[in-house]
Short mmCIF file of C-alpha atoms and ligand atoms in Angstrom, two decimals:
data_model
loop_
_atom_site.label_atom_id
_atom_site.label_comp_id
_atom_site.label_asym_id
_atom_site.label_seq_id
_atom_site.Cartn_x
_atom_site.Cartn_y
_atom_site.Cartn_z
CA MET A 21 219.12 74.37 72.06
CA ARG A 22 222.29 75.29 74.10
CA TYR A 23 222.50 79.18 73.93
CA ASP A 24 225.98 80.91 74.30
CA PHE A 25 224.33 83.65 76.30
CA THR A 26 220.99 83.94 77.95
CA VAL A 27 220.62 88.02 78.45
CA ILE A 28 217.69 88.03 81.61
CA GLY A 29 215.85 91.90 81.12
CA ALA A 30 215.60 93.18 78.19
CA GLY A 31 216.11 96.89 79.18
CA VAL A 32 218.61 99.08 77.61
CA SER A 33 221.63 97.67 79.31
CA GLY A 34 219.83 93.63 78.08
CA ILE A 35 219.30 94.93 74.58
CA THR A 36 222.90 96.45 74.69
CA SER A 37 224.50 93.01 75.71
CA ALA A 38 222.24 90.73 73.79
CA ILE A 39 223.62 93.39 70.34
CA THR A 40 227.34 92.73 70.99
CA LEU A 41 227.33 89.65 72.09
CA ALA A 42 225.18 88.71 68.81
CA GLN A 43 227.39 91.02 66.86
CA ASN A 44 230.34 89.25 68.33
CA GLY A 45 229.13 85.20 67.12
CA TYR A 46 227.55 84.38 70.04
CA ARG A 47 223.94 82.61 69.78
CA VAL A 48 222.00 84.78 72.21
CA ALA A 49 218.69 84.13 73.91
CA LEU A 50 217.21 88.00 75.95
CA LEU A 51 214.32 86.96 78.25
CA GLU A 52 211.53 90.05 79.34
CA LYS A 53 209.35 89.55 82.04
CA ALA A 54 207.15 92.31 80.43
CA ASP A 55 204.94 91.51 77.14
CA ARG A 56 207.39 94.01 75.25
CA THR A 57 211.30 94.89 75.48
CA ALA A 58 212.20 97.73 76.37
CA PRO A 59 208.91 98.38 78.75
CA LEU A 60 210.72 101.53 80.19
CA LEU A 61 211.29 103.31 77.35
CA ARG A 62 208.24 102.73 75.71
CA GLY A 63 205.60 105.40 77.27
CA PHE A 64 202.34 105.43 76.70
CA SER A 65 199.55 107.64 74.22
CA ARG A 66 196.13 109.24 75.78
CA GLN A 67 193.99 111.35 73.99
CA GLY A 68 196.59 111.21 70.41
CA VAL A 69 198.80 112.41 73.23
CA HIS A 70 202.11 110.32 73.61
CA PHE A 71 203.72 110.46 77.40
CA ASP A 72 207.13 109.29 77.54
CA THR A 73 208.03 107.14 80.83
CA GLY A 74 211.58 106.31 81.19
CA PHE A 75 213.63 108.55 78.77
CA HIS A 76 213.32 112.68 77.69
CA TYR A 77 216.62 113.72 76.83
CA THR A 78 220.07 112.73 76.83
CA GLY A 79 223.58 114.00 77.07
CA GLY A 80 226.29 112.80 75.01
CA LEU A 81 224.22 112.39 71.31
CA GLY A 82 226.13 114.72 69.74
CA ALA A 83 227.64 113.87 66.55
CA GLY A 84 230.98 112.42 67.89
CA GLU A 85 230.22 111.82 71.04
CA PRO A 86 230.22 108.83 72.88
CA LEU A 87 226.47 108.01 73.09
CA ASP A 88 226.54 109.17 69.35
CA ILE A 89 229.34 106.35 68.30
CA PHE A 90 227.51 103.36 71.15
CA PHE A 91 224.31 103.75 69.27
CA ARG A 92 226.52 103.13 65.85
CA TYR A 93 227.79 100.46 66.92
CA LEU A 94 224.72 99.10 68.32
CA GLY A 95 223.42 99.52 64.69
CA LEU A 96 220.67 102.11 66.12
CA SER A 97 222.10 105.62 64.30
CA GLU A 98 220.37 105.19 61.18
CA ARG A 99 217.11 104.25 62.55
CA ILE A 100 216.78 106.56 64.92
CA SER A 101 216.60 110.41 64.18
CA SER A 102 217.87 112.56 66.99
CA TYR A 103 217.54 116.53 67.61
CA SER A 104 219.00 119.01 70.05
CA PHE A 105 216.88 120.92 72.49
CA ASP A 106 217.77 124.27 72.97
CA GLU A 107 221.21 125.39 73.08
CA ASN A 108 220.90 128.62 75.01
CA GLY A 109 218.78 126.90 77.78
CA PHE A 110 218.04 122.99 77.52
CA ASP A 111 216.92 123.05 80.96
CA ILE A 112 215.12 125.71 82.87
CA PHE A 113 216.02 126.81 86.70
CA HIS A 114 213.44 128.02 88.22
CA CYS A 115 213.58 129.04 92.06
CA GLU A 116 210.43 130.47 93.56
CA SER A 117 212.15 132.06 97.01
CA PRO A 118 213.68 133.98 96.47
CA GLY A 119 212.99 134.66 92.22
CA PHE A 120 215.70 133.76 90.13
CA GLU A 121 215.44 131.54 86.90
CA PHE A 122 218.46 130.03 84.91
CA ARG A 123 218.56 128.80 81.16
CA ILE A 124 221.05 125.80 81.30
CA PRO A 125 222.71 126.32 78.09
CA THR A 126 225.31 123.18 76.81
CA GLY A 127 228.70 123.95 76.41
CA TYR A 128 231.57 124.23 78.87
CA ASP A 129 232.21 127.19 77.70
CA ARG A 130 228.78 128.88 77.24
CA LEU A 131 227.95 127.30 80.83
CA GLN A 132 231.16 129.22 82.44
CA GLU A 133 229.98 132.11 80.71
CA ARG A 134 226.70 132.64 81.47
CA LEU A 135 227.21 130.97 85.09
CA GLY A 136 229.89 134.09 85.38
CA GLU A 137 227.29 136.52 83.96
CA VAL A 138 224.93 135.58 86.62
CA PHE A 139 227.56 135.13 89.86
CA PRO A 140 230.44 137.23 88.78
CA GLY A 141 231.93 136.69 91.54
CA GLU A 142 232.18 133.07 91.31
CA ARG A 143 233.76 132.82 88.66
CA ALA A 144 237.18 131.18 89.94
CA ALA A 145 234.49 128.60 91.90
CA ILE A 146 232.41 127.87 88.42
CA ARG A 147 235.36 127.35 86.71
CA SER A 148 237.47 124.77 88.71
CA TYR A 149 233.49 122.72 89.38
CA LEU A 150 233.59 122.62 85.37
CA LEU A 151 236.89 121.92 85.01
CA GLN A 152 236.52 119.36 87.51
CA VAL A 153 233.43 117.82 85.75
CA ARG A 154 235.14 117.36 82.70
CA ALA A 155 238.51 116.17 84.01
CA THR A 156 236.66 112.90 85.71
CA CYS A 157 234.29 112.40 82.63
CA ALA A 158 237.62 112.01 80.67
CA ASP A 159 238.84 109.47 82.69
CA LEU A 160 236.29 106.93 82.41
CA PRO A 161 236.09 103.86 81.13
CA TYR A 162 234.41 103.12 77.68
CA MET A 163 233.45 106.92 77.57
CA ASN A 164 236.93 107.70 76.64
CA LEU A 165 238.26 105.02 74.89
CA ASP A 166 241.69 104.96 75.37
CA VAL A 167 241.72 104.98 79.91
CA VAL A 168 242.36 101.46 81.02
CA ILE A 169 240.29 99.41 83.00
CA ASP A 170 241.14 99.69 86.56
CA PRO A 171 238.20 98.31 89.28
CA ASN A 172 239.85 100.96 92.08
CA ALA A 173 238.54 103.71 90.03
CA SER A 174 235.68 103.49 91.07
CA LEU A 175 236.13 103.92 95.18
CA GLN A 176 236.28 107.71 94.23
CA ARG A 177 232.63 107.37 93.65
CA ILE A 178 232.40 105.06 97.05
CA PHE A 179 234.41 107.09 99.07
CA GLY A 180 233.30 110.88 98.29
CA PRO A 181 233.61 113.59 98.51
CA THR A 182 230.20 113.94 97.92
CA LEU A 183 228.63 116.57 95.90
CA ARG A 184 227.66 118.71 98.36
CA GLU A 185 230.66 118.80 100.37
CA LYS A 186 232.62 119.28 96.55
CA LEU A 187 230.43 122.84 96.52
CA ASP A 188 230.77 123.83 99.90
CA SER A 189 234.48 123.86 99.49
CA LEU A 190 233.89 125.92 96.02
CA THR A 191 231.52 128.82 97.36
CA GLU A 192 229.20 129.60 99.92
CA ASN A 193 226.80 130.98 97.28
CA VAL A 194 223.40 128.81 98.11
CA LEU A 195 221.55 129.63 94.85
CA LEU A 196 224.75 129.00 92.98
CA LYS A 197 224.64 125.49 94.98
CA SER A 198 221.60 124.50 94.28
CA LEU A 199 221.82 125.21 90.57
CA LEU A 200 224.77 122.80 89.92
CA SER A 201 223.06 120.23 92.20
CA SER A 202 219.91 120.75 89.93
CA HIS A 203 220.68 117.75 88.11
CA CYS A 204 220.49 114.92 91.12
CA LEU A 205 216.82 115.22 89.95
CA LEU A 206 217.87 112.79 87.01
CA TYR A 207 219.53 110.25 89.07
CA GLY A 208 217.70 110.35 92.10
CA VAL A 209 220.24 110.94 94.97
CA SER A 210 220.41 114.05 97.28
CA CYS A 211 223.59 116.50 96.52
CA SER A 212 224.55 115.25 100.07
CA GLU A 213 224.56 111.42 99.83
CA VAL A 214 226.28 111.47 95.29
CA SER A 215 229.48 111.31 95.24
CA PHE A 216 231.08 114.58 93.54
CA ALA A 217 232.46 111.65 90.66
CA GLN A 218 229.95 110.16 90.25
CA HIS A 219 227.60 113.31 89.35
CA ALA A 220 230.20 114.53 87.21
CA ALA A 221 230.06 111.08 85.48
CA ILE A 222 226.36 112.16 84.58
CA VAL A 223 226.37 115.55 84.54
CA GLY A 224 229.42 116.00 82.48
CA ASN A 225 227.69 114.55 79.07
CA TYR A 226 224.59 117.08 79.38
CA TYR A 227 227.18 120.29 79.77
CA GLU A 228 228.94 119.09 76.27
CA SER A 229 225.20 118.71 74.51
CA VAL A 230 221.26 117.48 75.34
CA ARG A 231 219.59 116.11 72.39
CA GLY A 232 215.73 113.99 72.40
CA ILE A 233 214.67 111.22 69.92
CA ARG A 234 211.84 112.17 67.57
CA GLY A 235 209.56 109.77 68.70
CA GLY A 236 210.33 109.25 72.83
CA GLY A 237 212.21 106.47 73.57
CA LEU A 238 209.61 104.47 72.02
CA SER A 239 211.39 105.29 68.33
CA LEU A 240 214.25 103.75 70.26
CA ALA A 241 212.60 100.66 71.63
CA ARG A 242 211.40 100.19 68.04
CA ALA A 243 215.07 100.71 66.74
CA PHE A 244 216.03 98.18 69.33
CA ASP A 245 213.85 95.57 68.36
CA ALA A 246 214.78 95.92 64.57
CA ARG A 247 218.43 95.52 65.53
CA LEU A 248 217.37 92.24 67.72
CA ALA A 249 215.71 90.64 64.71
CA GLU A 250 218.19 91.71 62.38
CA LEU A 251 220.75 89.99 64.41
CA GLY A 252 219.19 86.68 65.41
CA VAL A 253 218.78 87.29 68.55
CA ASP A 254 215.68 84.77 70.25
CA VAL A 255 213.57 87.36 72.02
CA PHE A 256 211.68 86.25 74.36
CA CYS A 257 208.80 88.03 75.67
CA SER A 258 206.38 87.49 79.17
CA ARG A 259 209.24 85.04 80.26
CA GLU A 260 209.69 85.90 83.69
CA VAL A 261 213.14 84.15 84.63
CA THR A 262 212.30 82.44 88.06
CA GLY A 263 216.06 80.87 88.71
CA ILE A 264 219.35 80.47 87.66
CA THR A 265 220.63 76.77 87.80
CA VAL A 266 223.96 75.96 88.77
CA GLY A 267 226.00 72.84 87.52
CA PRO A 268 228.69 71.10 88.55
CA GLY A 269 231.72 72.44 89.62
CA GLY A 270 229.95 75.36 90.43
CA THR A 271 229.19 77.28 86.63
CA LEU A 272 225.86 78.50 85.36
CA SER A 273 224.23 76.18 83.36
CA GLY A 274 220.68 77.53 82.03
CA VAL A 275 218.62 79.75 83.52
CA GLN A 276 214.19 78.49 84.81
CA LEU A 277 212.00 80.45 83.59
CA ALA A 278 207.54 81.18 85.31
CA GLY A 279 205.27 78.12 84.43
CA GLY A 280 208.20 75.70 84.62
CA ASP A 281 210.20 75.50 81.80
CA SER A 282 214.06 76.13 81.32
CA LEU A 283 216.07 77.23 79.20
CA GLU A 284 220.93 76.13 79.12
CA CYS A 285 222.83 77.87 78.16
CA ASN A 286 226.78 79.15 78.77
CA ALA A 287 226.39 82.35 80.67
CA ALA A 288 224.17 84.75 81.39
CA ILE A 289 223.82 88.60 81.83
CA ALA A 290 221.20 89.38 83.89
CA THR A 291 220.69 92.75 84.19
CA VAL A 292 217.76 93.20 86.76
CA HIS A 293 217.42 95.02 90.13
CA PRO A 294 220.02 93.47 92.50
CA ARG A 295 217.44 92.13 95.03
CA ILE A 296 215.97 90.58 92.55
CA LEU A 297 218.79 88.89 91.43
CA LEU A 298 219.21 87.06 94.59
CA ASP A 299 215.84 85.51 94.67
CA LEU A 300 216.78 83.79 91.45
CA THR A 301 220.60 82.74 92.32
CA PRO A 302 220.60 78.92 94.92
CA GLU A 303 221.56 79.94 98.40
CA GLY A 304 224.63 79.03 98.87
CA THR A 305 226.54 80.67 95.51
CA PHE A 306 226.83 84.02 96.75
CA ARG A 307 229.20 84.78 100.53
CA PRO A 308 227.12 85.42 102.54
CA ALA A 309 228.40 88.87 103.29
CA TYR A 310 227.43 89.94 99.36
CA ARG A 311 223.97 88.36 99.88
CA LYS A 312 223.42 90.96 102.50
CA ARG A 313 225.54 93.60 101.14
CA LEU A 314 222.90 93.76 98.18
CA ALA A 315 220.43 93.38 100.24
CA ALA A 316 221.18 96.31 101.96
CA LEU A 317 221.43 98.39 99.02
CA GLU A 318 219.15 101.63 99.47
CA GLU A 319 217.15 103.34 96.52
CA THR A 320 216.98 105.83 94.62
CA VAL A 321 214.06 108.41 95.36
CA SER A 322 210.80 107.70 94.27
CA ALA A 323 208.25 109.48 92.78
CA PHE A 324 204.85 111.35 92.08
CA MET A 325 203.93 111.57 88.51
CA CYS A 326 201.46 113.39 86.52
CA PHE A 327 200.64 112.87 82.78
CA ALA A 328 198.24 116.69 81.58
CA VAL A 329 197.60 118.03 78.39
CA SER A 330 196.93 121.92 78.76
CA ASN A 331 194.52 124.21 76.54
CA ASN A 332 196.96 126.39 76.21
CA PRO A 333 200.57 125.16 74.87
CA VAL A 334 203.18 125.40 77.40
CA PRO A 335 205.72 127.04 75.04
CA ALA A 336 208.44 126.70 77.67
CA LEU A 337 208.44 123.19 77.13
CA ALA A 338 209.77 123.13 73.54
CA GLY A 339 213.26 122.45 73.22
CA ALA A 340 213.54 122.27 77.33
CA ASN A 341 212.27 121.00 80.64
CA ARG A 342 211.55 122.68 83.93
CA PHE A 343 212.73 122.53 87.38
CA LEU A 344 210.95 124.08 89.47
CA LEU A 345 211.99 124.55 93.01
CA PRO A 346 210.28 126.04 95.80
CA ASP A 347 213.13 127.13 97.39
CA ALA A 348 216.85 126.60 97.03
CA GLU A 349 217.78 124.42 99.91
CA SER A 350 214.38 122.10 98.45
CA LEU A 351 217.15 119.48 96.65
CA TYR A 352 218.68 118.81 99.89
CA ASP A 353 216.85 115.87 101.23
CA LEU A 354 215.24 114.82 97.88
CA GLY A 355 211.60 113.23 98.47
CA LYS A 356 211.62 114.68 102.00
CA ARG A 357 209.11 117.42 101.28
CA PRO A 358 205.28 117.11 100.92
CA ILE A 359 203.89 117.74 96.93
CA GLY A 360 203.00 121.09 95.84
CA ASP A 361 206.28 121.97 98.18
CA ALA A 362 208.49 120.26 96.36
CA PRO A 363 211.22 119.85 93.71
CA LEU A 364 208.78 119.59 90.35
CA TYR A 365 210.42 117.98 86.88
CA LEU A 366 208.43 119.24 83.95
CA SER A 367 209.12 117.33 80.23
CA SER A 368 207.10 117.93 76.86
CA ALA A 369 204.52 115.02 75.56
CA TYR A 370 204.61 114.28 72.11
CA ARG A 371 202.29 114.11 69.39
CA GLU A 372 202.69 111.85 66.13
CA GLY A 373 206.67 111.90 66.70
CA ALA A 374 207.27 115.85 66.82
CA VAL A 375 206.96 118.14 70.58
CA GLU A 376 203.44 118.46 71.89
CA PRO A 377 203.48 122.07 73.38
CA HIS A 378 200.09 121.31 74.85
CA GLY A 379 201.06 117.99 76.77
CA PHE A 380 203.30 117.80 79.50
CA ILE A 381 204.75 115.46 81.99
CA GLY A 382 205.80 116.33 85.40
CA ILE A 383 208.01 114.11 87.64
CA CYS A 384 207.83 114.92 91.77
CA PRO A 385 210.57 113.35 93.90
CA ILE A 386 208.89 111.26 97.00
CA LEU A 387 209.75 108.68 99.60
CA PHE A 388 207.83 105.31 98.96
CA THR A 389 206.53 105.50 102.64
CA GLU A 390 204.27 107.76 101.60
CA THR A 391 201.93 105.64 99.46
CA ALA A 392 202.98 102.02 102.58
CA PRO A 393 199.10 102.10 103.74
CA TRP A 394 198.18 100.94 100.16
CA GLU A 395 201.78 98.85 99.93
CA SER A 396 199.66 95.14 99.11
CA SER A 397 197.63 96.37 97.17
CA ARG A 398 198.28 95.59 93.09
CA PHE A 399 197.62 97.84 89.60
CA GLY A 400 194.25 97.83 88.84
CA LYS A 401 193.23 96.84 92.19
CA ARG A 402 193.50 100.00 94.46
CA PRO A 403 191.45 100.96 97.22
CA GLU A 404 189.58 103.70 97.70
CA GLY A 405 191.90 105.56 100.25
CA TYR A 406 194.82 104.87 97.32
CA ARG A 407 192.80 106.93 94.68
CA GLN A 408 192.24 109.88 97.04
CA TYR A 409 195.32 110.32 98.01
CA LYS A 410 196.49 110.60 93.90
CA ALA A 411 193.56 113.06 93.92
CA GLN A 412 194.81 115.41 96.31
CA ALA A 413 198.59 114.97 94.86
CA LEU A 414 197.18 116.15 91.86
CA GLU A 415 196.00 119.53 93.35
CA ARG A 416 198.41 120.10 94.67
CA MET A 417 200.54 119.78 92.25
CA GLN A 418 198.52 121.65 89.74
CA ARG A 419 198.59 124.67 92.17
CA GLN A 420 202.48 124.14 92.20
CA ILE A 421 202.45 124.41 87.80
CA GLU A 422 200.02 127.49 87.98
CA ARG A 423 202.11 129.43 90.36
CA ALA A 424 204.91 128.87 87.66
CA TYR A 425 202.64 129.28 84.49
CA PRO A 426 200.10 131.67 85.11
CA ASP A 427 198.73 131.33 81.97
CA LEU A 428 197.94 127.61 82.34
CA ALA A 429 195.08 128.72 85.35
CA GLY A 430 192.30 126.89 84.94
CA ASN A 431 193.41 125.03 81.67
CA ILE A 432 195.31 122.02 82.83
CA HIS A 433 193.88 118.46 81.88
CA PHE A 434 195.38 115.50 84.23
CA ILE A 435 195.07 111.62 82.35
CA GLU A 436 196.79 110.18 84.72
CA GLY A 437 198.41 110.22 87.88
CA SER A 438 201.66 107.72 89.09
CA THR A 439 202.43 107.23 91.96
CA PRO A 440 205.63 104.96 93.72
CA LEU A 441 203.66 102.17 93.62
CA THR A 442 203.38 102.53 90.07
CA VAL A 443 206.67 102.81 89.58
CA ARG A 444 207.66 99.42 91.83
CA ASP A 445 205.38 97.66 89.69
CA HIS A 446 206.28 98.99 86.20
CA CYS A 447 209.92 99.20 87.00
CA ASN A 448 210.40 96.34 89.16
CA THR A 449 212.42 98.19 91.45
CA PRO A 450 211.31 96.68 95.35
CA LEU A 451 211.00 99.75 97.23
CA GLY A 452 209.41 101.87 93.87
CA GLY A 453 213.04 103.38 93.02
CA LEU A 454 212.88 105.60 90.11
CA TYR A 455 216.38 104.76 89.23
CA GLY A 456 217.00 101.40 91.34
CA VAL A 457 219.74 101.62 93.97
CA LYS A 458 221.54 104.57 95.05
CA HIS A 459 224.82 105.14 93.62
CA MET A 460 226.09 107.18 96.79
CA VAL A 461 229.04 107.75 99.23
CA GLY A 462 229.07 104.55 101.24
CA GLN A 463 227.77 102.42 99.11
CA TYR A 464 229.08 99.47 97.44
CA ASN A 465 227.01 98.28 94.47
CA PRO A 466 227.94 94.83 92.70
CA HIS A 467 230.59 94.91 89.61
CA SER A 468 230.07 93.36 85.83
CA THR A 469 231.71 89.71 87.48
CA THR A 470 230.32 87.62 89.59
CA ARG A 471 231.53 84.76 92.37
CA ILE A 472 229.20 82.30 89.23
CA PRO A 473 231.79 81.37 87.01
CA GLY A 474 229.76 82.35 83.46
CA LEU A 475 227.30 85.60 85.00
CA PHE A 476 227.86 88.45 84.45
CA LEU A 477 226.08 91.62 85.39
CA ALA A 478 224.90 94.84 83.99
CA GLY A 479 221.89 97.63 84.22
CA GLN A 480 221.40 100.83 85.94
CA ALA A 481 222.67 99.34 89.42
CA VAL A 482 226.58 98.69 87.94
CA VAL A 483 227.23 101.90 86.33
CA SER A 484 224.42 104.85 86.71
CA PRO A 485 220.89 105.12 85.65
CA GLY A 486 219.88 107.11 82.38
CA ILE A 487 220.47 105.01 79.16
CA MET A 488 224.15 106.31 79.13
CA GLY A 489 224.96 104.18 82.16
CA ALA A 490 222.80 101.82 81.08
CA VAL A 491 224.62 101.23 77.73
CA LEU A 492 228.02 101.56 79.20
CA SER A 493 226.75 98.78 82.01
CA GLY A 494 226.30 96.20 79.03
CA PHE A 495 229.81 97.22 77.32
CA LEU A 496 231.60 96.35 80.78
CA ALA A 497 229.38 92.95 80.96
CA CYS A 498 230.26 92.19 77.48
CA GLY A 499 234.01 93.86 77.83
CA THR A 500 235.06 91.12 81.01
CA VAL A 501 233.84 88.28 78.61
CA LEU A 502 235.15 89.63 74.78
CA GLY A 503 237.96 91.17 76.58
CA HIS A 504 238.01 94.66 77.14
CA ASP A 505 240.53 95.47 74.51
CA ILE A 506 238.86 93.65 71.85
CA MET A 507 235.32 96.01 72.33
CA ARG A 508 237.64 99.03 72.61
CA LYS A 509 238.79 98.48 69.88
CA GLU A 510 235.34 97.63 67.73
CA LEU A 511 234.27 100.73 68.92
CA LYS A 512 237.07 102.75 67.87
CA VAL A 513 236.40 101.64 64.30
CA CYS A 514 232.41 103.40 65.09
CA CYS A 515 234.23 106.82 66.16
C1 FAD B 622 210.31 108.54 85.13
C2 FAD B 622 211.61 107.83 84.69
C3 FAD B 622 212.58 109.23 83.50
C4 FAD B 622 213.29 108.61 82.73
N1 FAD B 622 214.12 109.70 82.36
C5 FAD B 622 215.41 109.30 81.61
C6 FAD B 622 215.49 110.16 80.58
O1 FAD B 622 215.04 111.00 79.89
N2 FAD B 622 216.75 110.08 80.00
C7 FAD B 622 217.97 108.88 80.23
O2 FAD B 622 219.12 108.71 80.06
N3 FAD B 622 217.19 108.24 81.32
C8 FAD B 622 215.84 108.40 82.17
N4 FAD B 622 215.66 107.35 82.98
C9 FAD B 622 216.53 105.88 83.21
C10 FAD B 622 216.55 105.22 82.45
O3 FAD B 622 215.37 105.16 81.82
C11 FAD B 622 216.91 103.90 83.11
O4 FAD B 622 218.17 104.44 83.64
C12 FAD B 622 217.36 102.71 81.95
O5 FAD B 622 216.57 102.55 81.30
C13 FAD B 622 217.50 101.60 82.90
O6 FAD B 622 217.79 100.69 81.64
P1 FAD B 622 218.32 99.01 82.57
O7 FAD B 622 218.11 98.31 81.38
O8 FAD B 622 219.28 99.19 83.58
O9 FAD B 622 217.08 98.73 83.49
P2 FAD B 622 215.54 98.12 82.80
O10 FAD B 622 215.14 99.07 82.06
O11 FAD B 622 214.91 97.97 84.30
O12 FAD B 622 215.99 96.79 82.41
C14 FAD B 622 215.64 95.16 83.41
C15 FAD B 622 214.22 95.00 82.59
O13 FAD B 622 214.23 93.25 83.00
C16 FAD B 622 213.29 93.06 83.21
N5 FAD B 622 212.87 91.91 84.22
C17 FAD B 622 213.32 92.40 85.37
N6 FAD B 622 212.93 91.24 86.18
C18 FAD B 622 212.80 90.12 85.44
C19 FAD B 622 212.77 88.84 85.39
N7 FAD B 622 212.82 88.05 86.65
N8 FAD B 622 213.02 87.81 84.18
C20 FAD B 622 213.04 88.82 83.22
N9 FAD B 622 212.80 90.22 83.17
C21 FAD B 622 213.37 90.67 84.47
C22 FAD B 622 212.51 94.63 83.91
O14 FAD B 622 211.13 94.03 82.86
C23 FAD B 622 213.61 95.33 82.90
O15 FAD B 622 212.47 95.25 81.43
C24 FAD B 622 214.03 107.63 83.50
C25 FAD B 622 213.75 106.36 84.40
C26 FAD B 622 212.53 106.84 84.55
C27 FAD B 622 211.64 106.04 85.27
#
């Protein structure tokens, strides 16, 4: 059978692409290396507690907001149930030195007001920052369905200014700058590297509203599966794509699969990490400069993560996440501080679809190099030295958590710990980057189109990480195929 399209990778961007193409009448095959679709979203359960891995919360899912419209278009809205995080503090910024805590509320006006109350001398800076974030979001293709797609618009994200430069130009208040940079943990790039435009495109949605999905990422994965089945998309799991076949005239003609099978198609959307893409494409199909550029893309920070239960509930995590910061400058060099003295992000777990106050996940940004000594080992076959490293890291994390929550002292039981090697092996990022490659000033990430006729790209490397970024990248790729005007018109019907 010859397909109109194959989509390589069944993460959020791949599934978005497959659904969009199927909704437009194309015959689609969706190929996934893992044994299930959306592996990053599914998390895992232990002792009756469900721990999310690739999804905790999102911005832009409030009624009538972009992700709500996108989910309606994708046929997901009736299949998931979302809930609001605490409007008075969806994220709690907790700095140890100087001692300072701020509950970040949703709503631009409320955020401006609260920040103004705490930093009265900085009202002009706060206003200017929020105005610029809002203006940036209003100009983004697909986030705003009336914006004309301009390929040069992304240059702002490459040329800068960086978030740090922007904040330095507005204020000298170190604590305020640290607070406004705290969401760099959501995309894994330091404030001194990420462009203000990229930062704004991501946080702007969270400033509007923040929601979780009942049952977490697993519920979203199940909703995706149901829609794919309804549309008759042929989903092949445990099928790794090993190559892209190019026919006469250099046009894409099919894909090769591990085990020697192949699949014929007229076109493909690849959503894999750019470095994996290089391994899939025949030599000579991309220009050497493009190959070099993709090979050199820097990866986002990696992380050490803990998955824990506590005897006592952690009330502060119901409807909110916590950013624990040792000091106001600890976000400047993301990943370079030792565990226990580095920023730590805490989020709650689930039990039977509802938030479980006794369970939580901790994410601490660290560099891949920290686990370099065991780089050649694989999941399930790690050496003793690695296990000792993990145990020590968990101890340091425990002390940090207990400093913030003295009530939890002696009551935390770690169920699992994961390292940059785990991230590398489960997220398919060659250097353990939490969110694939960086979006940063000076780095040219790939676009949806490629030099190979019939090969398009989507995924977090193209637009931005996060559910929103992955969905947007799917729309950009499909818009390139179907015509952006047609895509926008279809989406507008869901407004
Ligand atoms: C710890 C963590 C927490 C996160 N928390 C949030 C959050 O709270 N909110 C939020 O919005 N986002 C969050 N994210 C980010 C979000 O999960 C990702 O940005 C998004 O899911 C990426 O989707 P994608 O489709 O671009 O990539 P992926 O999900 O990586 O999809 C690519 C797929 O391709 C498959 N693949 C790779 N190679 C091949 C091959 N050769 N053949 C076939 N298939 C292949 C992979 O198995 C994978 O399924 C988090 C991420 C992490 C790691």
